[in-house]
Amino acid sequence: MDSNWLWKGRHVYLFDGTTVIMPDTPENQAAYPQVYNQKRGLGFPIARVGALTSLACGAILNLGVCRYAGKGQGEVSLLRQLWDVLQPGDVLLTDRLMANWLNILLLQQRGIELVARLNKANRRADFRRRKRLDHHDPIVRWYKPTSIRSLDWRAHKALPEYIIVRETLIPVAQPGFRTKRPSWS
């Protein structure tokens, strides 16, 4: 690929997911059952779809489809099924849902950098006392959560105690847009 299509010589890929409603056929109902809270016969089968897309050319690199609900059927699980096509040095741009400790660790181990908004449910950015690259650009340690739902005790115990993350504050001064929300990579 022509280097003019790359960002600082690196491939950047986007990941996002959505849901689709399908025709109410017996085959679709069997493969993609209705959501648990819908009355039988009143809803439509729903599938979750996730795609890894090249920022350079817009091509879908990998696509996954699964049931809408159930263990291992969320967007995070879909991303983990698709990310084998990424290479060391690639950059993955996602929404805040993917910005969890385990995803960051697994991607770092593969040599892939993640850029996503901070998931405020799990972490808070503090720009006061940190090792900084710039005023709003600290390098921080994120300590391992006390438990990770998708891992058993032994697997959790084998993980490192912390990961190193770069947090960046990006103020947006355009009227009508969110302002001063932390982002990190």
Coordinates of C-alpha atoms in Angstrom, one line a residue:
M1 CA 0.0 0.0 0.0
D2 CA 1.2 3.5 -0.8
S3 CA 2.6 5.1 2.4
N4 CA 0.6 8.3 1.7
W5 CA -2.5 6.2 2.7
L6 CA -1.0 5.4 6.1
W7 CA -1.0 7.4 9.4
K8 CA 2.7 8.1 10.3
G9 CA 3.6 5.0 8.4
R10 CA 1.1 2.8 10.3
H11 CA -2.2 1.1 9.3
V12 CA -5.2 2.3 11.3
Y13 CA -8.3 0.2 11.6
L14 CA -11.7 1.0 13.0
F15 CA -13.9 -1.4 14.9
D16 CA -17.6 -0.9 15.6
G17 CA -20.6 -3.0 16.0
T18 CA -24.4 -2.7 15.5
T19 CA -27.5 -4.8 15.4
V20 CA -29.7 -5.8 12.5
I21 CA -33.3 -7.0 12.5
M22 CA -34.0 -9.9 10.2
P23 CA -37.1 -11.3 8.6
D24 CA -39.2 -13.4 11.0
T25 CA -38.6 -16.8 9.5
P26 CA -38.2 -20.1 11.3
E27 CA -34.6 -20.4 10.1
N28 CA -33.7 -17.0 11.4
Q29 CA -35.5 -17.6 14.7
A30 CA -33.5 -20.8 15.2
A31 CA -30.2 -19.2 14.5
Y32 CA -30.9 -15.7 16.1
P33 CA -33.6 -16.0 18.7
Q34 CA -35.7 -13.1 19.9
V35 CA -34.5 -11.1 22.8
Y36 CA -35.6 -12.7 26.2
N37 CA -38.0 -9.9 27.1
Q38 CA -40.0 -10.0 23.8
K39 CA -43.2 -11.9 23.8
R40 CA -43.1 -15.0 21.6
G41 CA -44.2 -14.2 18.1
L42 CA -44.1 -10.4 18.5
G43 CA -40.5 -9.7 17.8
F44 CA -38.0 -10.2 15.1
P45 CA -34.7 -12.1 15.2
I46 CA -31.8 -9.8 16.0
A47 CA -28.1 -10.3 15.1
R48 CA -25.1 -8.4 16.3
V49 CA -22.6 -7.4 13.5
G50 CA -19.1 -6.1 14.1
A51 CA -16.6 -4.9 11.4
L52 CA -12.9 -4.1 11.3
T53 CA -12.5 -1.4 8.7
S54 CA -9.4 0.2 7.1
L55 CA -9.2 3.9 7.8
A56 CA -7.0 4.3 4.7
C57 CA -9.4 2.9 2.1
G58 CA -12.7 2.1 3.9
A59 CA -12.5 -1.7 3.1
I60 CA -13.9 -4.1 5.6
L61 CA -11.0 -6.2 6.7
N62 CA -13.0 -8.7 8.8
L63 CA -16.7 -9.1 9.6
G64 CA -18.4 -11.0 12.4
V65 CA -22.0 -11.9 13.0
C66 CA -23.4 -13.5 16.2
R67 CA -26.6 -13.6 18.3
Y68 CA -27.8 -10.4 19.9
A69 CA -27.6 -11.7 23.5
G70 CA -26.0 -14.4 25.5
K71 CA -22.5 -15.3 26.8
G72 CA -19.8 -14.3 24.3
Q73 CA -22.2 -12.5 22.1
G74 CA -21.3 -8.8 22.8
E75 CA -19.2 -6.4 20.8
V76 CA -16.1 -7.0 22.9
S77 CA -16.3 -10.8 22.1
L78 CA -16.8 -10.0 18.4
L79 CA -13.8 -7.8 18.4
R80 CA -11.7 -10.5 20.0
Q81 CA -12.8 -13.0 17.3
L82 CA -11.8 -10.5 14.5
W83 CA -8.6 -9.0 15.7
D84 CA -6.3 -11.8 14.5
V85 CA -6.0 -10.0 11.1
L86 CA -4.2 -7.0 12.8
Q87 CA -0.4 -6.9 12.7
P88 CA 2.1 -5.6 15.2
G89 CA 2.4 -1.8 14.8
D90 CA -1.2 -1.4 13.7
V91 CA -3.5 1.1 15.5
L92 CA -7.1 0.2 16.4
L93 CA -9.6 3.0 16.8
T94 CA -12.8 2.0 18.8
D95 CA -15.5 3.4 21.0
R96 CA -15.2 3.4 24.7
L97 CA -16.8 0.0 25.2
M98 CA -13.6 -1.7 24.0
A99 CA -11.5 0.4 26.4
N100 CA -11.2 -2.1 29.2
W101 CA -8.1 -3.4 31.0
L102 CA -8.1 -6.9 29.5
N103 CA -8.5 -5.7 25.9
I104 CA -5.7 -3.2 26.2
L105 CA -3.4 -5.8 27.7
L106 CA -4.2 -8.4 25.0
L107 CA -3.7 -5.8 22.2
Q108 CA -0.4 -4.6 23.8
Q109 CA 0.8 -8.2 23.9
R110 CA 0.2 -8.4 20.2
G111 CA 2.0 -5.1 19.5
I112 CA -1.2 -3.3 18.6
E113 CA -2.1 0.1 20.0
L114 CA -5.7 1.0 21.0
V115 CA -7.1 4.5 20.8
A116 CA -10.5 5.0 22.4
R117 CA -12.4 7.3 24.7
L118 CA -12.0 6.7 28.4
N119 CA -14.6 4.3 29.8
K120 CA -15.6 6.4 32.8
A121 CA -17.5 3.5 34.5
N122 CA -14.1 1.8 35.0
R123 CA -11.5 4.6 35.2
R124 CA -11.0 8.3 36.0
A125 CA -8.4 10.4 34.4
D126 CA -6.2 12.5 36.7
F127 CA -3.8 14.9 35.0
R128 CA -2.4 16.5 38.2
R129 CA 0.5 14.2 39.3
R130 CA 1.7 11.9 36.6
K131 CA 4.7 11.3 34.4
R132 CA 3.9 13.5 31.4
L133 CA 4.8 13.8 27.8
D134 CA 3.1 17.2 27.7
H135 CA 0.7 19.2 29.9
H136 CA -2.4 17.0 29.3
D137 CA -0.5 13.9 28.1
P138 CA 0.5 11.6 31.1
I139 CA 1.8 8.0 31.1
V140 CA -0.1 6.1 33.8
R141 CA -0.3 2.7 35.4
W142 CA -3.7 1.0 35.3
Y143 CA -3.8 -1.7 37.9
K144 CA -5.4 -5.1 37.2
P145 CA -9.1 -5.2 38.2
T146 CA -9.9 -7.4 41.2
S147 CA -11.8 -9.7 38.9
I148 CA -12.5 -10.2 35.2
R149 CA -15.7 -11.9 34.4
S150 CA -14.4 -13.8 31.3
L151 CA -11.5 -15.3 33.2
D152 CA -11.2 -18.0 35.9
W153 CA -9.1 -17.3 39.0
R154 CA -5.9 -19.0 37.7
A155 CA -5.9 -17.1 34.4
H156 CA -6.6 -13.8 36.3
K157 CA -3.7 -14.5 38.7
A158 CA -1.3 -15.1 35.8
L159 CA -1.9 -11.6 34.4
P160 CA 0.5 -8.7 35.1
E161 CA -0.4 -6.4 38.0
Y162 CA -0.7 -3.4 35.8
I163 CA -0.5 -2.0 32.3
I164 CA 1.1 1.2 31.1
V165 CA -1.4 3.5 29.3
R166 CA -1.0 7.0 27.8
E167 CA -4.0 9.3 28.6
T168 CA -4.5 12.4 26.5
L169 CA -6.9 15.3 27.1
I170 CA -8.3 16.6 23.8
P171 CA -10.4 19.8 24.3
V172 CA -13.0 20.3 21.6
A173 CA -13.9 24.0 21.3
Q174 CA -16.5 23.7 18.5
P175 CA -20.0 24.8 19.7
G176 CA -22.5 22.0 20.0
F177 CA -19.8 19.3 20.6
R178 CA -18.7 17.8 23.9
T179 CA -15.8 19.6 25.5
K180 CA -12.9 18.6 27.7
R181 CA -13.5 14.9 27.7
P182 CA -10.4 12.8 28.3
S183 CA -9.3 10.3 25.6
W184 CA -6.4 7.9 25.9
S185 CA -4.4 5.4 24.0

